[in-house]
XYZ file of C-alpha atoms in Angstrom:
747
model
C 0.000 0.000 0.000
C 1.366 3.348 -0.878
C 1.756 5.780 1.986
C -0.835 8.535 2.148
C 0.238 11.698 0.352
C -1.155 15.178 0.382
C -3.064 15.709 -2.853
C -4.005 18.931 -4.552
C -7.550 17.679 -4.953
C -8.184 16.860 -1.309
C -10.609 18.865 0.796
C -8.966 21.936 2.288
C -8.700 22.269 6.030
C -11.593 23.694 7.988
C -11.632 27.464 8.224
C -10.546 28.206 4.679
C -12.969 29.918 2.373
C -12.293 27.846 -0.662
C -13.491 24.249 -0.787
C -12.927 21.692 -3.492
C -15.619 19.093 -4.100
C -13.781 15.803 -4.750
C -14.552 14.297 -8.096
C -14.577 10.666 -9.038
C -13.768 8.221 -11.764
C -16.681 5.877 -11.254
C -15.001 3.070 -13.083
C -13.271 1.452 -15.970
C -14.218 -1.840 -17.551
C -13.828 -3.872 -20.691
C -17.123 -4.064 -22.535
C -16.736 -7.694 -23.502
C -20.244 -8.570 -22.378
C -18.706 -11.624 -20.746
C -18.916 -10.238 -17.205
C -16.310 -10.743 -14.497
C -17.504 -14.219 -13.494
C -15.572 -15.627 -16.453
C -12.504 -15.328 -14.240
C -13.979 -18.033 -12.024
C -14.205 -20.478 -14.956
C -10.539 -20.012 -15.869
C -11.128 -21.272 -19.397
C -9.968 -18.417 -21.630
C -10.738 -19.082 -25.275
C -8.703 -16.202 -26.635
C -6.667 -13.303 -25.345
C -8.732 -10.246 -24.424
C -7.708 -6.756 -23.412
C -7.969 -6.471 -19.636
C -7.368 -3.661 -17.182
C -5.704 -4.357 -13.850
C -5.115 -1.551 -11.367
C -2.722 -1.110 -8.514
C -5.002 -2.323 -5.763
C -5.741 -0.656 -2.477
C -3.838 2.556 -3.091
C -4.239 4.395 0.204
C -5.869 7.453 -1.322
C -7.322 5.660 -4.365
C -6.820 8.809 -6.428
C -5.884 8.970 -10.096
C -4.648 12.278 -11.464
C -5.706 13.737 -14.810
C -2.183 13.114 -16.091
C -2.295 9.447 -15.091
C -5.631 9.022 -16.816
C -4.105 10.581 -19.925
C -1.257 8.019 -19.680
C -3.769 5.182 -19.876
C -5.670 6.687 -22.789
C -2.513 7.267 -24.859
C -1.229 3.776 -24.150
C -4.631 2.354 -25.104
C -4.376 4.074 -28.496
C -0.774 3.297 -29.474
C 0.498 0.583 -27.116
C 3.938 -0.128 -25.689
C 5.814 0.280 -28.964
C 5.268 4.038 -28.779
C 4.547 4.829 -25.125
C 5.705 3.619 -21.728
C 3.134 1.606 -19.825
C 0.915 3.573 -17.431
C 2.546 3.952 -14.013
C -0.600 3.213 -12.006
C -2.225 0.271 -13.791
C -1.677 -2.485 -16.338
C -3.531 -2.851 -19.605
C -3.002 -6.444 -20.675
C -3.168 -7.422 -24.359
C -3.505 -3.835 -25.577
C -3.168 -5.063 -29.161
C -6.527 -6.836 -28.730
C -8.240 -3.579 -27.784
C -10.756 -2.498 -30.424
C -12.227 0.769 -29.109
C -12.029 3.282 -26.273
C -15.194 5.015 -25.034
C -15.226 7.654 -22.284
C -18.588 8.699 -20.826
C -18.497 11.966 -18.866
C -21.386 12.806 -16.531
C -20.700 16.528 -16.226
C -22.001 18.070 -12.991
C -21.973 14.792 -11.045
C -19.362 13.838 -8.439
C -18.500 11.165 -5.902
C -21.124 12.690 -3.622
C -23.840 11.859 -6.171
C -22.532 8.320 -6.553
C -22.847 7.540 -2.850
C -25.957 9.602 -2.246
C -27.721 7.610 -4.990
C -25.706 4.396 -4.627
C -28.733 2.107 -4.949
C -29.954 3.982 -8.030
C -26.556 3.625 -9.780
C -26.955 -0.163 -9.818
C -25.289 -0.773 -13.155
C -22.226 1.395 -12.479
C -21.386 -0.252 -9.161
C -21.887 -3.803 -10.435
C -20.353 -3.694 -13.912
C -17.279 -1.540 -13.246
C -14.673 -3.344 -11.189
C -12.193 -0.482 -10.866
C -13.289 2.731 -9.156
C -11.116 5.735 -8.312
C -11.219 9.266 -7.064
C -10.008 12.185 -9.155
C -8.864 15.699 -8.233
C -11.384 18.516 -8.766
C -11.637 19.520 -12.437
C -9.797 22.474 -13.900
C -11.373 25.082 -16.146
C -11.062 22.658 -19.067
C -11.211 19.152 -17.618
C -11.446 17.461 -21.022
C -8.285 19.100 -22.307
C -6.427 17.837 -19.238
C -7.389 14.189 -19.554
C -6.449 13.979 -23.244
C -3.268 16.070 -22.850
C -4.195 19.202 -24.796
C -3.170 21.730 -22.144
C -0.006 22.480 -20.228
C 2.430 20.813 -22.580
C 5.801 21.015 -20.923
C 8.912 20.989 -23.102
C 11.725 19.088 -21.510
C 14.827 21.088 -22.207
C 18.119 21.466 -20.407
C 18.320 20.504 -16.767
C 17.621 23.562 -14.560
C 20.661 24.868 -12.740
C 19.026 24.109 -9.412
C 18.886 20.436 -10.381
C 22.463 20.068 -11.600
C 23.578 18.943 -8.176
C 21.296 15.919 -8.421
C 23.398 14.312 -11.117
C 25.869 11.562 -10.162
C 29.219 12.729 -8.848
C 28.079 16.375 -9.000
C 25.872 16.479 -5.965
C 28.695 17.770 -3.802
C 27.973 21.191 -5.357
C 24.676 21.293 -3.529
C 24.243 21.500 0.221
C 22.833 18.149 1.377
C 21.852 17.288 4.919
C 23.706 13.987 5.143
C 22.562 13.392 8.717
C 19.044 12.649 7.475
C 20.146 10.297 4.713
C 18.885 6.769 5.549
C 22.247 5.249 4.530
C 24.070 7.474 7.043
C 21.469 6.769 9.700
C 22.023 3.032 9.289
C 25.793 2.797 8.655
C 27.245 6.111 9.863
C 29.835 8.226 8.021
C 32.879 5.952 8.179
C 33.683 3.125 5.820
C 32.367 -0.244 6.897
C 33.655 -3.778 6.515
C 31.978 -6.692 4.789
C 30.524 -8.155 7.994
C 28.715 -4.876 8.750
C 26.890 -5.161 5.403
C 25.561 -8.651 6.102
C 21.885 -8.968 6.929
C 21.292 -10.039 10.520
C 19.117 -13.051 11.244
C 16.377 -10.713 12.443
C 16.583 -8.703 9.198
C 16.472 -11.893 7.160
C 13.337 -12.884 9.044
C 11.773 -9.465 8.461
C 12.494 -9.561 4.715
C 11.235 -13.146 4.279
C 14.547 -14.883 3.568
C 14.300 -18.671 3.859
C 15.467 -19.743 7.313
C 15.699 -23.080 9.056
C 12.724 -23.802 11.274
C 10.204 -21.885 9.156
C 7.144 -23.896 8.146
C 7.418 -22.935 4.477
C 11.111 -23.910 4.345
C 10.814 -27.517 5.514
C 12.054 -28.947 2.185
C 14.736 -26.311 1.582
C 18.365 -27.417 1.270
C 21.098 -25.646 3.319
C 24.275 -24.651 1.445
C 26.431 -26.069 4.264
C 28.267 -22.746 4.456
C 28.752 -22.533 8.207
C 32.300 -21.197 8.429
C 33.365 -18.054 10.237
C 32.829 -14.946 8.079
C 35.368 -12.113 8.126
C 35.821 -8.891 6.161
C 38.019 -10.919 3.776
C 35.460 -13.639 3.014
C 34.755 -14.236 -0.699
C 31.756 -12.585 -2.384
C 29.596 -14.308 -5.024
C 26.992 -12.497 -7.117
C 23.795 -14.495 -7.602
C 20.802 -13.957 -9.867
C 17.980 -16.297 -10.838
C 15.267 -16.159 -13.465
C 11.902 -17.783 -12.889
C 8.834 -18.897 -14.793
C 5.274 -19.408 -13.623
C 4.156 -23.037 -13.235
C 1.015 -24.735 -11.976
C 2.602 -24.661 -8.489
C 3.847 -21.052 -8.568
C 7.217 -19.535 -9.516
C 10.023 -21.998 -10.311
C 13.659 -21.656 -11.322
C 14.594 -21.572 -15.026
C 18.096 -20.051 -14.917
C 20.821 -19.447 -12.332
C 23.993 -17.361 -12.689
C 26.780 -17.249 -10.096
C 29.650 -14.780 -10.522
C 32.877 -14.826 -8.487
C 34.435 -11.685 -7.001
C 36.886 -11.339 -9.860
C 33.970 -11.075 -12.310
C 34.232 -14.558 -13.766
C 31.027 -16.563 -14.198
C 31.429 -19.834 -12.311
C 27.941 -21.135 -12.977
C 25.324 -20.309 -15.613
C 22.682 -23.003 -15.984
C 19.242 -23.356 -17.524
C 16.904 -25.391 -15.334
C 13.827 -27.444 -16.276
C 11.004 -26.904 -13.714
C 9.364 -29.950 -12.141
C 5.817 -28.750 -12.844
C 3.889 -27.670 -15.927
C 4.842 -24.184 -17.131
C 1.904 -21.809 -17.601
C 3.918 -18.619 -18.307
C 7.592 -18.384 -19.265
C 7.712 -14.697 -18.165
C 9.868 -14.134 -21.229
C 9.815 -10.326 -20.987
C 11.699 -10.631 -17.671
C 13.589 -13.910 -17.942
C 14.346 -14.037 -21.665
C 13.458 -17.746 -21.464
C 11.208 -19.250 -24.127
C 9.743 -22.696 -24.680
C 12.232 -23.284 -27.492
C 15.185 -22.459 -25.237
C 14.015 -24.652 -22.358
C 12.814 -27.711 -24.315
C 16.196 -29.497 -24.634
C 17.252 -28.725 -21.036
C 17.597 -31.712 -18.678
C 19.124 -29.982 -15.621
C 16.801 -30.074 -12.615
C 16.652 -28.048 -9.411
C 18.282 -30.802 -7.368
C 21.273 -30.781 -9.783
C 21.754 -27.041 -9.228
C 21.498 -27.428 -5.468
C 24.131 -30.144 -5.486
C 26.553 -28.038 -7.590
C 26.116 -24.969 -5.409
C 26.939 -26.930 -2.273
C 30.184 -28.022 -3.951
C 31.114 -24.617 -5.420
C 30.559 -22.386 -2.390
C 33.319 -22.283 0.269
C 32.301 -22.443 3.966
C 32.528 -18.650 4.443
C 30.944 -17.649 1.111
C 28.832 -14.467 1.105
C 26.070 -14.327 -1.506
C 25.254 -10.927 -3.035
C 22.052 -10.216 -4.946
C 19.214 -7.785 -5.500
C 16.050 -8.909 -3.657
C 18.047 -12.018 -2.912
C 15.245 -13.599 -0.874
C 13.375 -14.341 -4.110
C 16.423 -16.017 -5.657
C 17.016 -18.233 -2.628
C 13.348 -19.219 -2.526
C 13.505 -20.132 -6.224
C 16.570 -22.269 -5.434
C 14.831 -23.684 -2.336
C 18.083 -23.189 -0.456
C 19.051 -21.643 2.879
C 22.229 -19.557 3.146
C 23.215 -17.661 6.322
C 25.508 -14.947 4.902
C 23.925 -12.514 2.445
C 24.243 -8.930 1.206
C 21.132 -7.617 -0.533
C 21.905 -4.517 -2.614
C 18.234 -3.475 -2.582
C 18.635 -3.129 1.206
C 22.308 -2.068 1.265
C 21.462 1.120 -0.656
C 18.682 1.801 1.810
C 15.806 4.243 1.131
C 13.203 5.844 3.370
C 9.944 4.123 4.369
C 11.085 0.668 3.308
C 11.208 1.503 -0.408
C 13.920 0.058 -2.651
C 15.865 1.290 -5.667
C 15.705 -0.861 -8.784
C 18.890 -2.588 -9.886
C 18.743 -0.841 -13.265
C 18.737 2.581 -11.571
C 21.607 1.757 -9.184
C 23.697 0.377 -12.033
C 23.363 3.651 -13.945
C 23.626 6.030 -10.987
C 26.495 4.305 -9.146
C 28.411 2.401 -11.801
C 27.496 4.415 -14.884
C 26.433 1.301 -16.807
C 23.228 0.438 -18.636
C 21.649 -2.934 -17.925
C 18.290 -4.556 -18.691
C 18.087 -2.595 -21.954
C 14.604 -2.487 -23.543
C 15.879 -3.687 -26.939
C 16.988 -6.977 -25.368
C 14.645 -9.901 -24.736
C 14.462 -10.286 -20.967
C 17.178 -9.799 -18.341
C 20.677 -11.216 -18.540
C 21.094 -13.130 -15.270
C 24.895 -13.106 -15.476
C 24.941 -9.352 -16.087
C 22.593 -8.751 -13.141
C 24.649 -11.001 -10.843
C 27.868 -9.224 -11.835
C 26.212 -5.824 -11.299
C 25.113 -6.649 -7.752
C 28.643 -7.785 -6.976
C 30.084 -4.515 -8.322
C 27.586 -2.494 -6.278
C 28.585 -4.285 -3.086
C 32.282 -3.745 -3.798
C 31.659 -0.047 -4.562
C 29.907 0.366 -1.213
C 32.768 -1.315 0.634
C 35.428 0.697 -1.219
C 33.949 4.207 -0.968
C 31.788 3.977 2.157
C 28.328 5.311 3.131
C 29.317 9.008 3.037
C 30.267 8.839 -0.635
C 26.950 7.128 -1.452
C 24.951 9.700 0.522
C 26.691 12.561 -1.290
C 25.429 11.193 -4.605
C 21.928 12.189 -3.438
C 20.314 9.119 -5.014
C 16.800 10.007 -3.905
C 16.844 13.373 -5.707
C 18.389 11.812 -8.790
C 15.784 9.063 -8.813
C 12.922 11.581 -8.507
C 14.379 13.669 -11.312
C 14.865 10.718 -13.652
C 11.336 9.449 -12.935
C 9.904 12.839 -13.869
C 11.984 13.053 -17.054
C 11.538 9.563 -18.556
C 11.900 8.955 -21.423
C 14.607 11.613 -21.515
C 17.370 10.387 -23.797
C 16.100 11.535 -27.199
C 14.060 14.323 -28.733
C 11.651 11.642 -29.893
C 11.102 10.531 -26.314
C 10.438 14.121 -25.243
C 7.929 14.556 -28.033
C 6.094 11.355 -27.095
C 5.660 12.445 -23.478
C 3.959 15.645 -24.569
C 1.789 14.137 -27.268
C -1.960 14.423 -26.780
C -4.473 11.662 -27.403
C -5.567 13.547 -30.554
C -2.016 13.503 -31.918
C -1.724 9.804 -31.102
C -4.860 9.105 -33.125
C -3.643 11.322 -35.954
C -0.365 9.371 -36.134
C -2.329 6.218 -36.987
C -4.758 8.004 -39.320
C -7.747 8.041 -36.967
C -10.123 10.638 -35.512
C -11.703 11.220 -32.131
C -15.488 11.515 -31.751
C -16.745 14.132 -29.276
C -20.464 14.236 -28.498
C -21.667 17.059 -26.269
C -24.346 19.717 -25.797
C -24.261 23.083 -27.547
C -23.768 24.997 -24.306
C -20.668 23.062 -23.236
C -17.464 24.817 -24.289
C -14.122 23.010 -24.476
C -10.826 23.403 -26.290
C -11.420 19.891 -27.542
C -14.416 20.854 -29.693
C -12.316 23.273 -31.767
C -9.340 20.942 -32.205
C -8.472 19.443 -35.541
C -8.656 15.675 -35.867
C -11.730 15.778 -33.599
C -15.193 15.105 -35.016
C -17.429 17.215 -32.742
C -21.186 16.758 -32.777
C -23.106 19.281 -30.661
C -26.600 18.384 -29.501
C -29.486 20.247 -27.898
C -30.083 17.821 -24.997
C -28.797 14.729 -23.196
C -31.425 12.715 -25.022
C -30.011 13.785 -28.382
C -26.451 13.014 -27.183
C -27.640 9.501 -26.305
C -29.300 8.985 -29.698
C -26.224 10.209 -31.576
C -23.956 7.988 -29.443
C -25.826 4.845 -30.520
C -25.204 5.713 -34.160
C -21.718 7.279 -34.101
C -19.694 5.308 -31.507
C -19.288 2.182 -33.702
C -17.749 4.377 -36.424
C -14.848 5.743 -34.317
C -11.992 3.990 -32.458
C -12.020 6.608 -29.694
C -15.145 8.388 -28.444
C -15.882 10.896 -25.702
C -19.583 11.209 -24.851
C -20.473 14.026 -22.475
C -23.816 14.296 -20.685
C -24.595 17.428 -18.673
C -26.477 17.540 -15.376
C -27.348 20.323 -12.963
C -24.936 20.103 -10.013
C -26.031 20.398 -6.382
C -26.098 23.925 -5.021
C -23.317 24.758 -2.497
C -25.770 24.647 0.444
C -27.275 21.360 -0.657
C -23.805 19.907 -1.250
C -22.801 20.781 2.307
C -26.006 19.232 3.673
C -25.618 16.063 1.595
C -22.020 15.594 2.742
C -23.153 15.955 6.345
C -25.998 13.479 5.970
C -23.896 10.838 4.227
C -21.265 11.067 6.963
C -23.966 10.696 9.634
C -25.528 7.789 7.758
C -22.216 5.946 7.560
C -21.549 6.583 11.247
C -24.970 5.214 12.196
C -24.535 2.164 9.955
C -21.229 1.488 11.739
C -22.869 1.758 15.186
C -24.595 -1.076 17.063
C -26.586 -1.344 20.275
C -26.180 -4.566 22.247
C -28.109 -5.856 25.256
C -29.742 -6.304 27.634
C -26.993 -7.398 30.027
C -27.149 -8.350 33.684
C -26.326 -5.544 36.087
C -23.406 -7.570 37.487
C -21.952 -8.433 34.055
C -18.202 -8.311 33.409
C -17.863 -5.015 31.529
C -14.176 -5.546 30.692
C -14.927 -8.916 29.105
C -17.772 -7.383 27.078
C -15.494 -4.625 25.795
C -12.880 -7.186 24.714
C -15.582 -9.207 22.981
C -16.894 -6.309 20.907
C -13.400 -5.003 20.125
C -12.568 -8.422 18.641
C -14.747 -7.582 15.607
C -12.772 -4.490 14.648
C -11.493 -1.056 15.699
C -13.848 0.790 18.054
C -14.086 4.581 17.934
C -16.452 4.930 20.877
C -18.059 2.538 23.358
C -20.541 3.748 25.964
C -22.748 2.110 28.583
C -26.461 2.891 28.158
C -28.263 3.095 31.525
C -31.530 4.674 30.345
C -33.055 1.217 29.950
C -34.232 -1.201 32.639
C -31.157 -3.340 32.058
C -27.778 -2.040 30.815
C -26.966 -1.910 27.086
C -23.790 -1.069 25.204
C -23.495 1.391 22.316
C -20.483 0.577 20.118
C -19.395 2.856 17.267
C -16.974 1.024 14.984
C -14.430 2.570 12.647
C -15.421 0.373 9.689
C -18.789 -0.918 8.528
C -17.509 -4.497 8.289
C -16.859 -4.618 12.047
C -20.405 -3.530 12.898
C -21.916 -6.036 10.475
C -19.698 -8.806 11.838
C -20.797 -8.022 15.407
C -24.467 -8.228 14.385
C -24.017 -11.485 12.470
C -21.975 -13.098 15.261
C -23.803 -12.026 18.431
C -27.420 -11.201 17.642
C -29.578 -13.713 19.557
C -26.544 -15.283 21.272
C -26.210 -15.986 25.020
C -23.582 -13.572 26.409
C -22.791 -13.164 30.123
C -25.903 -15.141 30.983
C -28.256 -13.040 28.818
C -29.668 -13.631 25.350
C -28.767 -10.328 23.728
C -29.937 -8.461 20.670
C -27.382 -6.629 18.543
C -28.837 -4.058 16.152
C -28.233 -0.718 14.519
C -30.038 2.446 15.643
C -33.274 2.926 13.711
C -33.370 6.366 12.082
C -34.572 7.708 8.765
C -31.013 7.306 7.453
C -30.728 3.610 8.357
C -34.147 2.376 7.261
C -32.693 0.919 4.047
C -29.526 -0.296 5.770
C -30.090 -4.025 5.158
C -30.657 -3.419 1.449
C -27.586 -1.203 1.232
C -25.372 -3.767 3.000
C -26.521 -6.495 0.602
C -25.794 -4.287 -2.414
C -22.383 -3.264 -1.053
C -21.470 -6.924 -0.726
C -22.321 -7.413 -4.419
C -20.299 -4.361 -5.510
C -17.823 -5.530 -8.146
C -14.947 -3.950 -6.226
C -15.805 -5.831 -3.038
C -16.206 -9.261 -4.602
C -12.963 -11.100 -4.031
C -12.045 -8.953 -1.010
C -12.289 -10.114 2.595
C -12.105 -8.253 5.910
C -10.231 -9.754 8.881
C -10.062 -8.618 12.494
C -7.680 -9.671 15.236
C -4.529 -9.608 13.067
C -1.220 -9.205 14.900
C 1.956 -7.316 14.011
C 3.407 -10.527 12.564
C 0.323 -11.414 10.507
C 1.867 -10.322 7.203
C 4.972 -12.450 7.689
C 2.881 -15.413 8.852
C 0.594 -15.117 5.832
C 3.499 -14.908 3.372
C 5.066 -17.992 4.905
C 1.864 -19.869 4.049
C 1.148 -18.111 0.746
C 0.939 -21.440 -1.080
C -2.434 -22.180 0.545
C -3.859 -18.769 -0.342
C -4.027 -19.040 -4.107
C -5.005 -15.948 -6.059
C -3.936 -13.430 -3.392
C -3.396 -10.142 -5.226
C -3.046 -7.511 -2.513
C -3.011 -6.943 1.227
C -3.737 -3.722 3.101
C -2.833 -3.318 6.743
C -4.134 0.103 7.860
C -1.983 2.085 10.268
C -2.854 4.749 12.797
C -2.017 8.113 11.249
C -0.670 9.529 14.529
C 1.244 6.650 16.079
C 2.084 4.817 12.857
C 1.184 1.535 14.538
C -0.677 -1.160 12.662
C -4.370 -1.439 13.438
C -5.823 -4.815 14.311
C -7.614 -5.418 11.013
C -6.814 -5.825 7.352
C -8.279 -6.401 3.892
C -7.120 -9.143 1.529
C -7.890 -8.952 -2.172
C -8.087 -12.159 -4.245
C -8.333 -12.745 -7.962
C -11.696 -14.504 -7.723
C -14.606 -14.713 -5.322
C -13.987 -18.445 -4.899
C -10.370 -17.880 -3.807
C -11.545 -15.254 -1.326
C -14.157 -17.599 0.131
C -11.627 -20.418 0.550
C -9.184 -18.071 2.280
C -11.935 -16.761 4.564
C -12.818 -20.294 5.626
C -9.167 -21.024 6.467
C -8.431 -17.746 8.269
C -11.545 -17.909 10.436
C -10.939 -21.591 11.225
C -9.381 -23.189 14.279
C -5.763 -22.710 13.138
C -5.821 -18.943 12.521
C -8.735 -18.014 14.829
C -9.461 -14.659 13.184
C -12.839 -13.024 12.759
C -13.829 -12.001 9.255
C -16.355 -11.667 6.465
C -16.540 -10.404 2.893
C -15.707 -6.714 2.480
C -18.407 -4.048 2.293
C -16.524 -0.787 1.907
C -14.635 0.077 -1.297
C -11.241 1.689 -0.626
C -12.107 4.911 -2.443
C -15.101 5.317 -0.106
C -12.814 5.010 2.925
C -10.594 7.762 1.525
C -13.537 10.016 0.667
C -15.159 9.677 4.090
C -11.851 10.568 5.757
C -11.884 13.823 3.806
C -15.287 14.848 5.162
C -15.629 16.599 8.512
C -16.729 14.179 11.236
C -20.436 14.467 11.974
C -22.522 12.994 14.768
C -25.933 13.406 16.319
C -27.764 12.139 19.338
C -29.601 8.843 18.772
C -33.110 9.455 17.537
C -32.560 13.126 16.663
C -33.936 13.748 13.201
C -32.045 15.576 10.476
C -34.493 18.024 8.890
C -33.857 18.546 5.179
C -33.561 22.129 3.950
C -36.712 23.583 2.459
C -35.305 23.508 -1.057
C -34.771 19.754 -0.792
C -38.239 19.242 0.731
C -39.750 20.938 -2.288
C -37.647 18.816 -4.643
C -38.813 15.620 -2.952
C -42.431 16.702 -3.323
C -41.952 17.149 -7.046
C -40.303 13.727 -7.631
C -40.189 14.252 -11.369
C -37.673 13.072 -13.902
C -35.443 16.096 -13.243
C -34.883 15.217 -9.575
C -31.284 13.985 -9.057
C -32.393 10.664 -7.536
C -34.717 9.882 -10.441
C -32.167 11.173 -12.936
C -29.496 8.893 -11.454
C -31.707 5.841 -11.911
C -32.959 6.956 -15.353
C -29.553 7.761 -16.849
C -27.911 4.779 -15.189
C -30.312 2.577 -17.161
C -29.721 4.528 -20.390
C -25.944 4.216 -20.096
C -26.302 0.507 -19.309
C -28.115 -0.073 -22.598
C -25.499 1.949 -24.456
C -22.717 -0.005 -22.740
C -24.171 -3.362 -23.774
C -24.235 -2.183 -27.390
C -20.473 -1.570 -27.400
C -18.438 -4.017 -29.432
C -16.328 -6.672 -27.669
C -12.821 -5.490 -26.799
C -13.845 -1.955 -25.796
C -12.193 -0.137 -22.911
C -14.965 1.883 -21.265
C -14.511 4.609 -18.664
C -17.206 6.608 -16.896
C -16.094 9.860 -15.301
C -17.945 11.901 -12.689
C -15.635 14.924 -12.720
C -17.390 16.882 -9.945
C -17.296 20.639 -9.528
C -15.064 23.361 -8.144
C -16.869 25.792 -5.870
C -16.234 28.786 -3.655
C -18.343 28.691 -0.502
């Protein structure tokens, strides 16, 4: 999970006059009309374009620039553009069309206010994100028409960030993580070795671990000194029916000579050769007879008793070898960064050694080259010491290079600043833009854009049915009347109250001599508690528990309602107010939300849960992502987590295991999409006394009395159905995005 960052589109702090209404990308999906349940069948007939996002990003926000990245890559593919930084578009060459629906005037507030009415959007679109508030010309931003930045010479202020020139710039070396770990003086080889505790933290195979029972030790148990020999190691893997398995190993001695370079035939059926990384193909591996056990035997013979293995993310290599080695230097940890992040080997090779490796024109990585590079990096560190490394200012250089890529040629610069329109023009195609007459945009006056202006949303819809099949890229914009500032403020308040009340339960009655401490522990076992109070207004005591997450409240109800607790048969229920009357329906629909299917919620997880889970990852097939929320003030891990699986079936199997007798956790299927968590955090906390009624403003009362087709609730249902029909008419292989850009207001 990425750490939370301050975003330009987030709600400003209380007390400021200006307030930004957060906008939202409702979703992105492939209009294959095959639905997501095909993943369960696992019987793909042919390759299809598929979008996969970086899951559980802490703020779940996608910038306009990142969205533009995806759109440009969708048009031209990897031969002309780098892959998007925030998601993966698989089989782009099988993509037939791109269609972007824009619901102008609607925002994330509308989506959650009318969540039940937007049935199609929440069920069909698996990926949902927030977006920053729109600029004056939102459309121009997302297709790259505005703010083209020409990458010229490096600014003078940045010159110090280049390798071996950073001494010109004043750098606070004391705060450098390398200095904080190793100090200023040169260190010996033994100081660079990972300790046993570090190896445990970073999941290196160790004797005694349950998932390392069949691993073979290298028998290197001699005494290590600063003069012990170094060996660079790198392995390439493929994907088999049992997971990742070894296909190539390279071992390089300290003098640079390659002492072992072997192709290895996996024991199980290969399902993906991972050729783009390994360079291994079926043709290359077919004649190979060497097996893993042969490699293990040779390594035990080759390595002296005090051998030190050097590699980059070496834990993965040792796990592929199924071997245990006590003395290791991991260059991804040696060149330490802040917050547990790691530099890539390719970057360190260029920044430290001045050499290019893993070149894009080469098929896969060269294992021998990578092994030799890690060895050279370790020797450089030992020769020049931590101070020299810190003075290179790697973090600043890395940030600069990331912002400049591709930066080596004028062609690369031009590609970065190319708009979607120019991409289409380069392949002889045009963009279709359907909108209303009143909507002004720089896009409508651009060449290579076929603009059709309509008098109403209805006409836009009719034109879309006819015109979309004729264009490879279409933008269809519907316009709706946004909420007034006062109504927006009231709606935000009511949604926050509604979510608080849905996450609150009342439990009782209890005996007057009940064990209150035991009851508190019981209810805290379902999830983080924000507030727990004893209710004494009733004949017998009750508890009011306000949970931090909806899943915890639902789990408490499902587990304890009607159960005998402390000698009393208790009832566990939510408060009944006008905002929770449809709570059961809403919970059922949230569980069916496409983003929640395949995700489970667990409570009672310990600090070591992540390590324990990874040690047993073989029994949790299909695990895609894990989020372990932390307290923003203390930084400590909270006692719950979310696990995301590839399919609903995998999630259900994992839930059964994790809530069983061996793991003894409490859990259920997730109810709250991550982008909703982030959005609710941005709203001011609201609360009210139980039973106190929220009176709608008069303007809203009048709107409810009208209940005509123009009312937002009716419009949400009506246009949700219209867009659904349009969506199902799209041809197979279409990437479809629906944007709710929101509004920018001054209160």
